[in-house]
Amino acid sequence: MRPARPAPTPTSTPATAPGPTVSTRPTPAGPSAAPAPPAQNQTPNDAGGLSRADWTDLRRWMVSKVTAGLEDRLDGGRTTENMALLSQRFASLCQRAPRSLTEAQQQELFRQVTDEILGYGPLEPLLHDDSISEIMVNGPRQVYAERKGKLLVTDVQFDDDEHIMWVIDRIIRPLGRRVDRKVPMVDARLPDGSRVNAIIPPGVIDGPSLTIRKFSKKKLSMEDLVAYGTVTPHMADLLQACVVARLNILVAGGTGSGKTTLLNILSGFIPSSERIVTIEDSAELQLQQPHVVRLEAQPPDLDGTGAVTIRDLVRNALRMRPDRIVVGEVRGGETLDMLQAMNTGHEGSMTTVHANTPRDSIARLETMALMSGLDMPVPVIRRQIASAIDLIVQQARFRDGSRKVVSITEVQGMEGDVMILEDIFVFQETGRDKDGRVLGEMRPTGVRPRCNARLLTAGFRLPAEMFMGGGQSRPGQPRSS
């Protein structure tokens, strides 16, 4: 069982009272009780007359009493046995108390108590809300969430900075990670795969900050992206053909633009007969093929040793006889190792990079390759990139929260010291509708890709008109003029 936070005696409880001031009604919330509405962290005091401070003290007192003596009995999370045990103890405490709470208040109190004991405290409602994709804790009274691509302020609140630190510790402790003044930043993940970043003072000025990129329970497919308007059917056909034909693909985009989601979908087109090695900072890819080896970077131990970097993993992957290497993101010297792998028989590999345009992504690769420590001239690195990368898929998140592939660009080689990039599809924005949604059209540029011969060899005969037509609009969106 994970340790509970120390709790003060509720200030609203008389000194002679045997417990907190709650109702003597035998109606405690149990495992079968209706849950409170999601995304709430309210203090129901319409009948009990409790201030937020009193409610906080009451909840912490109840947590300490409910868990007393159960240190080794509550492992395993929200099992039926654990919930029944907590419900029984909660009911006993309620029956001993002299002051009343409404049934709704008792249910809310039980929910918050169990969230503290078995979950991640105030974050539990947000973590269970499937419409939320990201959670950002800026302070005890400032918790944001992203829903459908838009940021919103939630009603969730923590007691204080110590409460946030307690949640951070609960997340990272099972992973053997640490965060303190000497190491104020930590990356981790929740059991469901959600990605977590935490930073505490002195790395952040106004108190601990926590960011959680939630792991999607639904595995998206290319058909879903077509339905959402992220890509057109012709773009989807081209991308599938390029993956099967073993083109090296770079997915570029800004933070939160959907790069990892797209990379995961593209990886799903890799034939099941091939051996795939995935390399990530925090494991997020959900490949369904039978022959997949998942590698994950590790931070250093307390003595500074034991770190396993992305670059270490890329080098090791080359000794594992992979047919494909999929790197979640390149951000340093491992870029050069990845390029060399693509150039030495590991065709069909994929990775992502933070960049706003295809041309910017090339510049980013050059800069990161220089971080490898090898004294290589920029023109040599540029030629490595030109021979390694076949396709750049540019992803973007728009102001209305929608995510789209805004260009598919072919790397066509070098002319002198200049890399030749040719757009095959581009998104042209035309405006917004009355609800603020972005309007536009995915258009082919009229250029037939040079890689078409490789696609033919792989058995994909894409019609010429898909590259020459007037494009395909999402239903309900006008074509550009």
Short mmCIF file of C-alpha atoms in Angstrom, two decimals:
data_model
loop_
_atom_site.label_atom_id
_atom_site.label_comp_id
_atom_site.label_asym_id
_atom_site.label_seq_id
_atom_site.Cartn_x
_atom_site.Cartn_y
_atom_site.Cartn_z
CA MET A 1 0.00 0.00 0.00
CA ARG A 2 1.24 3.49 -0.80
CA PRO A 3 1.57 5.74 2.24
CA ALA A 4 -1.18 8.22 2.98
CA ARG A 5 -0.47 11.86 3.69
CA PRO A 6 -0.30 12.86 7.34
CA ALA A 7 -3.61 14.36 8.40
CA PRO A 8 -4.42 16.98 11.02
CA THR A 9 -7.44 16.65 13.27
CA PRO A 10 -10.36 18.49 11.62
CA THR A 11 -10.77 21.95 13.11
CA SER A 12 -14.55 21.55 12.93
CA THR A 13 -14.58 18.48 15.21
CA PRO A 14 -15.16 19.05 18.93
CA ALA A 15 -12.37 17.87 21.19
CA THR A 16 -14.66 15.35 22.87
CA ALA A 17 -16.01 13.89 19.67
CA PRO A 18 -14.86 10.38 18.80
CA GLY A 19 -14.55 11.19 15.09
CA PRO A 20 -15.16 13.78 12.39
CA THR A 21 -18.42 15.66 12.21
CA VAL A 22 -20.39 13.57 9.77
CA SER A 23 -23.87 12.12 9.74
CA THR A 24 -25.02 9.19 11.81
CA ARG A 25 -27.14 8.08 8.86
CA PRO A 26 -26.15 4.56 7.84
CA THR A 27 -25.78 5.63 4.18
CA PRO A 28 -22.06 5.70 3.42
CA ALA A 29 -20.97 5.53 -0.20
CA GLY A 30 -19.60 2.14 -1.13
CA PRO A 31 -18.34 0.36 -4.23
CA SER A 32 -21.84 0.35 -5.70
CA ALA A 33 -22.58 3.99 -4.97
CA ALA A 34 -23.09 6.30 -7.91
CA PRO A 35 -19.87 8.19 -8.63
CA ALA A 36 -19.72 11.95 -8.51
CA PRO A 37 -19.74 13.73 -11.88
CA PRO A 38 -16.33 13.69 -13.61
CA ALA A 39 -13.95 16.65 -13.54
CA GLN A 40 -15.19 17.88 -10.15
CA ASN A 41 -13.29 18.41 -6.94
CA GLN A 42 -16.00 20.19 -5.11
CA THR A 43 -16.60 20.83 -1.44
CA PRO A 44 -20.29 20.07 -0.93
CA ASN A 45 -21.26 22.27 2.01
CA ASP A 46 -24.84 23.17 1.20
CA ALA A 47 -26.09 21.38 4.33
CA GLY A 48 -23.04 20.57 6.37
CA GLY A 49 -21.84 24.15 6.69
CA LEU A 50 -18.19 23.19 6.17
CA SER A 51 -15.68 25.61 4.74
CA ARG A 52 -13.12 24.36 2.20
CA ALA A 53 -10.48 24.29 4.94
CA ASP A 54 -12.78 22.28 7.23
CA TRP A 55 -13.63 19.90 4.40
CA THR A 56 -9.93 19.42 3.63
CA ASP A 57 -9.15 18.64 7.27
CA LEU A 58 -12.09 16.26 7.42
CA ARG A 59 -10.99 14.39 4.30
CA ARG A 60 -7.40 14.05 5.50
CA TRP A 61 -8.55 12.94 8.95
CA MET A 62 -10.85 10.34 7.37
CA VAL A 63 -8.01 9.04 5.17
CA SER A 64 -5.74 8.55 8.16
CA LYS A 65 -8.44 6.75 10.18
CA VAL A 66 -9.66 4.56 7.32
CA THR A 67 -6.14 3.38 6.47
CA ALA A 68 -4.95 2.86 10.05
CA GLY A 69 -3.49 -0.64 10.33
CA LEU A 70 -4.02 -1.46 6.65
CA GLU A 71 -0.52 -0.65 5.43
CA ASP A 72 -0.03 -4.10 3.88
CA ARG A 73 -3.60 -4.92 2.88
CA LEU A 74 -4.54 -2.43 0.18
CA ASP A 75 -2.08 -3.31 -2.57
CA GLY A 76 -3.68 -4.03 -5.89
CA GLY A 77 -5.71 -0.85 -6.37
CA ARG A 78 -9.49 -0.68 -6.66
CA THR A 79 -10.27 -4.35 -6.24
CA THR A 80 -13.67 -5.45 -4.97
CA GLU A 81 -12.09 -6.56 -1.69
CA ASN A 82 -10.27 -3.27 -1.14
CA MET A 83 -13.32 -1.15 -1.92
CA ALA A 84 -15.50 -3.27 0.39
CA LEU A 85 -12.98 -2.93 3.21
CA LEU A 86 -12.73 0.83 2.82
CA SER A 87 -16.50 1.16 2.58
CA GLN A 88 -16.96 -0.79 5.80
CA ARG A 89 -14.48 1.37 7.68
CA PHE A 90 -15.92 4.55 6.24
CA ALA A 91 -19.43 3.51 7.30
CA SER A 92 -18.24 2.77 10.85
CA LEU A 93 -16.64 6.20 11.16
CA CYS A 94 -19.77 7.88 9.83
CA GLN A 95 -21.97 6.09 12.35
CA ARG A 96 -19.81 7.25 15.28
CA ALA A 97 -19.86 10.91 14.32
CA PRO A 98 -22.21 13.45 15.95
CA ARG A 99 -22.60 15.89 13.06
CA SER A 100 -24.52 15.35 9.87
CA LEU A 101 -23.57 15.43 6.21
CA THR A 102 -26.03 14.87 3.42
CA GLU A 103 -26.00 11.63 1.48
CA ALA A 104 -24.47 13.46 -1.51
CA GLN A 105 -21.73 14.87 0.72
CA GLN A 106 -20.96 11.42 2.09
CA GLN A 107 -20.69 10.01 -1.42
CA GLU A 108 -18.37 12.85 -2.46
CA LEU A 109 -16.29 12.41 0.69
CA PHE A 110 -15.99 8.65 0.11
CA ARG A 111 -14.92 9.26 -3.49
CA GLN A 112 -12.23 11.71 -2.44
CA VAL A 113 -11.03 9.43 0.35
CA THR A 114 -10.67 6.42 -1.96
CA ASP A 115 -9.00 8.60 -4.60
CA GLU A 116 -6.41 9.61 -2.01
CA ILE A 117 -5.85 6.06 -0.75
CA LEU A 118 -5.94 4.06 -3.99
CA GLY A 119 -5.37 6.64 -6.73
CA TYR A 120 -3.80 9.97 -7.51
CA GLY A 121 -5.94 12.21 -5.35
CA PRO A 122 -7.64 15.18 -7.05
CA LEU A 123 -6.42 14.06 -10.49
CA GLU A 124 -8.54 10.90 -10.54
CA PRO A 125 -11.65 12.45 -12.17
CA LEU A 126 -9.52 13.96 -14.93
CA LEU A 127 -7.61 10.74 -15.51
CA HIS A 128 -10.89 8.83 -15.95
CA ASP A 129 -12.41 11.41 -18.30
CA ASP A 130 -11.78 9.98 -21.78
CA SER A 131 -12.49 13.34 -23.43
CA ILE A 132 -9.39 14.86 -21.78
CA SER A 133 -6.06 14.32 -23.54
CA GLU A 134 -3.70 16.31 -21.32
CA ILE A 135 -3.60 17.53 -17.72
CA MET A 136 -1.48 20.50 -16.59
CA VAL A 137 -1.03 21.33 -12.91
CA ASN A 138 0.48 24.80 -12.50
CA GLY A 139 -0.24 25.07 -8.80
CA PRO A 140 -2.72 23.98 -6.10
CA ARG A 141 -5.47 26.26 -7.44
CA GLN A 142 -4.60 26.20 -11.13
CA VAL A 143 -5.24 22.94 -12.97
CA TYR A 144 -5.82 22.98 -16.74
CA ALA A 145 -6.93 20.24 -19.11
CA GLU A 146 -6.99 19.84 -22.86
CA ARG A 147 -10.27 18.65 -24.35
CA LYS A 148 -10.70 18.31 -28.12
CA GLY A 149 -7.53 20.30 -28.67
CA LYS A 150 -8.56 23.27 -26.51
CA LEU A 151 -7.27 24.28 -23.08
CA LEU A 152 -9.76 24.83 -20.28
CA VAL A 153 -9.58 25.60 -16.56
CA THR A 154 -10.91 22.78 -14.39
CA ASP A 155 -12.55 22.84 -10.96
CA VAL A 156 -9.87 20.51 -9.61
CA GLN A 157 -7.81 21.87 -6.72
CA PHE A 158 -5.04 20.57 -4.48
CA ASP A 159 -4.69 21.42 -0.80
CA ASP A 160 -1.25 22.98 -1.18
CA ASP A 161 2.16 22.47 -2.82
CA GLU A 162 2.82 19.54 -0.48
CA HIS A 163 -0.28 17.81 -1.84
CA ILE A 164 1.07 18.12 -5.41
CA MET A 165 4.45 16.77 -4.27
CA TRP A 166 2.68 13.82 -2.66
CA VAL A 167 0.95 12.97 -5.96
CA ILE A 168 4.23 13.31 -7.87
CA ASP A 169 5.94 10.97 -5.40
CA ARG A 170 3.10 8.46 -5.69
CA ILE A 171 3.56 8.41 -9.48
CA ILE A 172 7.34 8.07 -9.59
CA ARG A 173 8.03 5.91 -6.51
CA PRO A 174 6.98 2.58 -8.09
CA LEU A 175 9.26 3.34 -11.06
CA GLY A 176 12.34 3.88 -8.91
CA ARG A 177 12.58 7.52 -9.98
CA ARG A 178 13.31 10.47 -7.75
CA VAL A 179 12.86 14.22 -7.79
CA ASP A 180 14.44 16.66 -5.34
CA ARG A 181 16.36 19.94 -5.29
CA LYS A 182 19.41 18.29 -6.87
CA VAL A 183 17.33 16.55 -9.56
CA PRO A 184 14.27 18.84 -9.93
CA MET A 185 12.93 17.28 -13.16
CA VAL A 186 11.62 13.79 -13.81
CA ASP A 187 9.89 11.94 -16.66
CA ALA A 188 7.72 8.94 -15.86
CA ARG A 189 4.59 7.16 -16.97
CA LEU A 190 1.42 5.89 -15.34
CA PRO A 191 0.52 2.19 -15.39
CA ASP A 192 -1.79 2.82 -18.37
CA GLY A 193 1.09 4.33 -20.38
CA SER A 194 0.24 8.01 -19.88
CA ARG A 195 3.34 10.19 -20.08
CA VAL A 196 4.24 12.28 -17.02
CA ASN A 197 6.62 15.19 -16.54
CA ALA A 198 7.18 16.86 -13.19
CA ILE A 199 9.41 19.77 -12.23
CA ILE A 200 9.83 21.21 -8.74
CA PRO A 201 11.76 24.16 -7.24
CA PRO A 202 14.39 25.38 -7.87
CA GLY A 203 13.71 24.31 -11.47
CA VAL A 204 10.35 26.10 -11.37
CA ILE A 205 9.69 29.34 -9.52
CA ASP A 206 6.10 29.22 -8.28
CA GLY A 207 5.90 25.69 -6.89
CA PRO A 208 5.78 22.15 -8.31
CA SER A 209 4.35 21.66 -11.79
CA LEU A 210 2.95 18.42 -13.21
CA THR A 211 2.01 17.60 -16.82
CA ILE A 212 0.32 14.36 -17.90
CA ARG A 213 -0.14 13.40 -21.56
CA LYS A 214 -2.88 10.81 -21.30
CA PHE A 215 -2.62 7.45 -22.99
CA SER A 216 -5.51 6.93 -25.38
CA LYS A 217 -7.52 3.81 -24.58
CA LYS A 218 -8.81 3.72 -28.14
CA LYS A 219 -6.24 2.68 -30.73
CA LEU A 220 -6.84 5.02 -33.67
CA SER A 221 -6.62 3.79 -37.24
CA MET A 222 -6.01 5.53 -40.54
CA GLU A 223 -9.74 5.31 -41.17
CA ASP A 224 -10.28 7.38 -38.02
CA LEU A 225 -7.87 10.05 -39.30
CA VAL A 226 -9.76 10.16 -42.60
CA ALA A 227 -13.05 10.53 -40.72
CA TYR A 228 -11.60 13.34 -38.56
CA GLY A 229 -10.32 15.17 -41.65
CA THR A 230 -6.68 14.76 -40.62
CA VAL A 231 -5.86 13.16 -43.98
CA THR A 232 -7.75 12.44 -47.21
CA PRO A 233 -8.28 8.91 -48.54
CA HIS A 234 -5.66 9.52 -51.25
CA MET A 235 -3.12 10.68 -48.66
CA ALA A 236 -3.89 7.61 -46.54
CA ASP A 237 -3.35 5.33 -49.55
CA LEU A 238 -0.01 6.98 -50.31
CA LEU A 239 1.22 6.72 -46.71
CA GLN A 240 0.26 3.06 -46.45
CA ALA A 241 2.05 2.29 -49.72
CA CYS A 242 5.17 4.14 -48.59
CA VAL A 243 5.34 2.20 -45.32
CA VAL A 244 4.92 -1.20 -46.97
CA ALA A 245 7.42 -0.23 -49.71
CA ARG A 246 9.99 0.48 -46.96
CA LEU A 247 10.47 4.21 -47.43
CA ASN A 248 12.15 5.98 -44.52
CA ILE A 249 9.59 8.39 -43.06
CA LEU A 250 10.06 11.44 -40.85
CA VAL A 251 6.96 12.74 -39.04
CA ALA A 252 7.41 16.41 -38.14
CA GLY A 253 5.25 18.80 -36.15
CA GLY A 254 4.93 20.99 -33.11
CA THR A 255 4.23 19.96 -29.53
CA GLY A 256 0.86 18.26 -29.21
CA SER A 257 0.28 18.15 -32.96
CA GLY A 258 -0.28 14.38 -32.99
CA LYS A 259 3.11 13.12 -34.18
CA THR A 260 3.20 10.06 -31.93
CA THR A 261 -0.38 9.14 -32.82
CA LEU A 262 0.41 9.32 -36.53
CA LEU A 263 3.66 7.40 -36.07
CA ASN A 264 1.75 4.67 -34.25
CA ILE A 265 -0.79 4.41 -37.07
CA LEU A 266 1.91 4.33 -39.75
CA SER A 267 3.76 1.63 -37.82
CA GLY A 268 0.62 -0.48 -37.99
CA PHE A 269 1.15 -0.90 -41.75
CA ILE A 270 4.47 -2.71 -41.26
CA PRO A 271 4.01 -6.35 -42.34
CA SER A 272 3.68 -8.77 -39.44
CA SER A 273 6.49 -10.91 -40.85
CA GLU A 274 9.11 -8.26 -40.05
CA ARG A 275 11.10 -7.76 -36.84
CA ILE A 276 10.52 -4.29 -35.40
CA VAL A 277 12.56 -2.56 -32.71
CA THR A 278 10.94 0.51 -31.13
CA ILE A 279 12.97 3.05 -29.16
CA GLU A 280 11.31 5.65 -26.93
CA ASP A 281 11.91 7.92 -23.96
CA SER A 282 8.61 6.75 -22.47
CA ALA A 283 6.93 3.79 -24.14
CA GLU A 284 3.80 5.01 -25.94
CA LEU A 285 3.68 3.13 -29.24
CA GLN A 286 1.09 0.36 -29.40
CA LEU A 287 2.27 -1.89 -32.22
CA GLN A 288 0.13 -4.97 -32.73
CA GLN A 289 2.60 -7.03 -34.80
CA PRO A 290 3.84 -10.25 -33.15
CA HIS A 291 7.58 -9.58 -33.57
CA VAL A 292 8.21 -6.32 -31.70
CA VAL A 293 11.02 -5.49 -29.25
CA ARG A 294 10.34 -2.37 -27.18
CA LEU A 295 13.33 -0.43 -25.85
CA GLU A 296 13.00 2.45 -23.40
CA ALA A 297 15.54 5.02 -22.20
CA GLN A 298 16.34 5.20 -18.49
CA PRO A 299 17.56 8.09 -16.32
CA PRO A 300 20.70 7.75 -14.18
CA ASP A 301 20.60 6.21 -10.71
CA LEU A 302 21.16 8.25 -7.56
CA ASP A 303 24.95 7.98 -7.98
CA GLY A 304 24.77 9.30 -11.55
CA THR A 305 25.40 5.94 -13.20
CA GLY A 306 23.14 3.54 -15.05
CA ALA A 307 21.65 5.99 -17.57
CA VAL A 308 20.46 4.45 -20.84
CA THR A 309 20.06 7.09 -23.54
CA ILE A 310 18.18 7.02 -26.83
CA ARG A 311 21.55 7.02 -28.56
CA ASP A 312 22.65 3.96 -26.60
CA LEU A 313 19.45 2.20 -27.63
CA VAL A 314 19.77 3.12 -31.32
CA ARG A 315 23.31 1.72 -31.39
CA ASN A 316 22.21 -1.41 -29.57
CA ALA A 317 19.24 -1.88 -31.89
CA LEU A 318 21.61 -2.22 -34.84
CA ARG A 319 22.94 -5.41 -33.21
CA MET A 320 19.47 -6.91 -32.78
CA ARG A 321 18.87 -7.79 -36.44
CA PRO A 322 15.91 -5.41 -36.91
CA ASP A 323 14.00 -5.16 -40.17
CA ARG A 324 12.66 -1.80 -39.05
CA ILE A 325 13.70 0.68 -36.38
CA VAL A 326 11.02 3.03 -35.06
CA VAL A 327 12.32 5.86 -32.85
CA GLY A 328 9.66 7.78 -30.94
CA GLU A 329 11.55 11.05 -31.31
CA VAL A 330 15.07 12.15 -32.18
CA ARG A 331 16.33 15.14 -30.23
CA GLY A 332 20.12 14.82 -29.97
CA GLY A 333 23.22 13.00 -31.15
CA GLU A 334 21.24 9.82 -31.80
CA THR A 335 20.02 11.54 -34.98
CA LEU A 336 23.28 10.72 -36.75
CA ASP A 337 23.10 7.08 -35.64
CA MET A 338 19.52 6.90 -36.92
CA LEU A 339 20.51 8.37 -40.29
CA GLN A 340 23.35 5.90 -40.62
CA ALA A 341 20.99 3.04 -39.79
CA MET A 342 18.61 4.20 -42.51
CA ASN A 343 21.52 4.34 -44.95
CA THR A 344 22.91 0.91 -44.10
CA GLY A 345 20.14 -1.57 -44.80
CA HIS A 346 17.43 -0.64 -42.29
CA GLU A 347 15.01 0.77 -44.83
CA GLY A 348 11.47 1.48 -43.79
CA SER A 349 12.49 3.03 -40.49
CA MET A 350 10.51 5.90 -38.96
CA THR A 351 10.91 8.63 -36.40
CA THR A 352 9.50 12.02 -35.36
CA VAL A 353 11.03 15.46 -34.85
CA HIS A 354 9.82 18.79 -33.50
CA ALA A 355 9.66 21.19 -36.46
CA ASN A 356 7.08 23.51 -38.00
CA THR A 357 7.84 22.94 -41.70
CA PRO A 358 9.58 20.25 -43.77
CA ARG A 359 12.47 22.63 -44.43
CA ASP A 360 12.76 23.34 -40.70
CA SER A 361 12.84 19.61 -39.97
CA ILE A 362 15.87 19.22 -42.26
CA ALA A 363 17.64 22.05 -40.43
CA ARG A 364 16.77 20.42 -37.10
CA LEU A 365 18.22 17.11 -38.21
CA GLU A 366 21.43 18.86 -39.28
CA THR A 367 21.74 20.62 -35.92
CA MET A 368 21.06 17.46 -33.90
CA ALA A 369 23.47 15.39 -36.00
CA LEU A 370 26.18 17.91 -35.10
CA MET A 371 25.44 17.13 -31.43
CA SER A 372 26.86 13.64 -31.95
CA GLY A 373 30.35 14.94 -31.23
CA LEU A 374 31.76 13.88 -34.60
CA ASP A 375 33.53 16.60 -36.54
CA MET A 376 31.57 16.36 -39.78
CA PRO A 377 31.02 19.20 -42.27
CA VAL A 378 27.42 20.34 -42.67
CA PRO A 379 27.33 19.42 -46.41
CA VAL A 380 28.29 15.84 -45.52
CA ILE A 381 25.52 15.64 -42.91
CA ARG A 382 23.07 17.13 -45.39
CA ARG A 383 23.89 14.43 -47.91
CA GLN A 384 23.40 11.80 -45.20
CA ILE A 385 19.93 13.22 -44.56
CA ALA A 386 19.08 13.42 -48.28
CA SER A 387 20.00 9.79 -48.83
CA ALA A 388 18.33 8.55 -45.63
CA ILE A 389 14.96 10.34 -45.49
CA ASP A 390 12.47 9.61 -48.26
CA LEU A 391 9.30 11.27 -46.98
CA ILE A 392 8.46 14.06 -44.54
CA VAL A 393 4.91 14.05 -43.16
CA GLN A 394 4.14 17.43 -41.59
CA GLN A 395 1.52 17.48 -38.83
CA ALA A 396 -0.02 20.60 -37.30
CA ARG A 397 -2.51 21.58 -34.63
CA PHE A 398 -4.78 24.47 -35.59
CA ARG A 399 -6.27 27.22 -33.46
CA ASP A 400 -9.61 25.41 -33.24
CA GLY A 401 -7.88 22.37 -31.73
CA SER A 402 -8.05 20.23 -34.87
CA ARG A 403 -5.00 18.29 -36.04
CA LYS A 404 -4.19 17.77 -39.70
CA VAL A 405 -1.41 16.53 -41.93
CA VAL A 406 -0.62 19.80 -43.69
CA SER A 407 1.91 18.42 -46.17
CA ILE A 408 3.47 15.23 -47.48
CA THR A 409 6.87 16.08 -48.91
CA GLU A 410 9.34 13.93 -50.81
CA VAL A 411 13.08 14.35 -50.36
CA GLN A 412 14.37 14.12 -53.93
CA GLY A 413 18.10 14.37 -53.33
CA MET A 414 20.74 17.06 -53.67
CA GLU A 415 21.64 19.64 -56.28
CA GLY A 416 25.04 20.89 -55.26
CA ASP A 417 24.73 21.72 -51.55
CA VAL A 418 20.98 22.32 -51.74
CA MET A 419 18.48 19.65 -50.73
CA ILE A 420 15.52 19.29 -53.07
CA LEU A 421 12.14 18.95 -51.37
CA GLU A 422 8.95 18.47 -53.39
CA ASP A 423 5.46 18.73 -51.90
CA ILE A 424 3.07 15.97 -53.00
CA PHE A 425 0.05 17.04 -50.92
CA VAL A 426 -0.52 20.31 -49.08
CA PHE A 427 -3.33 21.73 -46.94
CA GLN A 428 -4.63 25.12 -47.99
CA GLU A 429 -6.61 26.98 -45.32
CA THR A 430 -9.51 29.04 -46.64
CA GLY A 431 -10.97 30.55 -43.48
CA ARG A 432 -13.28 29.62 -40.63
CA ASP A 433 -16.92 28.76 -40.25
CA LYS A 434 -19.35 30.44 -37.84
CA ASP A 435 -18.23 28.10 -35.03
CA GLY A 436 -14.56 29.00 -35.46
CA ARG A 437 -13.56 25.73 -37.11
CA VAL A 438 -10.79 25.86 -39.65
CA LEU A 439 -11.90 25.43 -43.26
CA GLY A 440 -9.58 24.27 -45.98
CA GLU A 441 -8.64 21.63 -48.46
CA MET A 442 -6.01 18.92 -48.83
CA ARG A 443 -4.71 19.36 -52.35
CA PRO A 444 -2.32 17.34 -54.49
CA THR A 445 0.29 19.58 -56.04
CA GLY A 446 0.30 17.83 -59.40
CA VAL A 447 3.72 16.28 -58.79
CA ARG A 448 3.98 12.52 -59.15
CA PRO A 449 6.51 11.27 -56.56
CA ARG A 450 9.82 9.88 -57.72
CA CYS A 451 9.36 6.99 -55.31
CA ASN A 452 6.52 5.66 -57.48
CA ALA A 453 8.81 3.00 -58.96
CA ARG A 454 9.43 1.60 -55.47
CA LEU A 455 5.70 1.63 -54.79
CA LEU A 456 5.09 -0.33 -58.01
CA THR A 457 7.70 -2.89 -56.98
CA ALA A 458 5.90 -3.33 -53.67
CA GLY A 459 2.62 -3.96 -55.50
CA PHE A 460 1.00 -0.51 -55.19
CA ARG A 461 -0.24 0.96 -58.47
CA LEU A 462 -1.55 4.35 -57.38
CA PRO A 463 -3.68 6.11 -60.01
CA ALA A 464 -2.11 9.16 -61.63
CA GLU A 465 -5.26 11.23 -61.03
CA MET A 466 -4.81 11.09 -57.25
CA PHE A 467 -1.75 13.31 -57.70
CA MET A 468 -3.22 15.52 -60.42
CA GLY A 469 -6.82 16.17 -59.35
CA GLY A 470 -8.35 19.15 -57.62
CA GLY A 471 -8.00 17.63 -54.15
CA GLN A 472 -10.50 16.28 -51.67
CA SER A 473 -12.39 18.36 -49.16
CA ARG A 474 -13.89 17.25 -45.92
CA PRO A 475 -17.67 16.92 -46.12
CA GLY A 476 -19.24 20.29 -45.40
CA GLN A 477 -16.11 22.30 -46.23
CA PRO A 478 -15.92 24.36 -49.41
CA ARG A 479 -13.11 23.90 -51.86
CA SER A 480 -10.53 26.61 -52.13
CA SER A 481 -10.71 28.87 -55.15
#
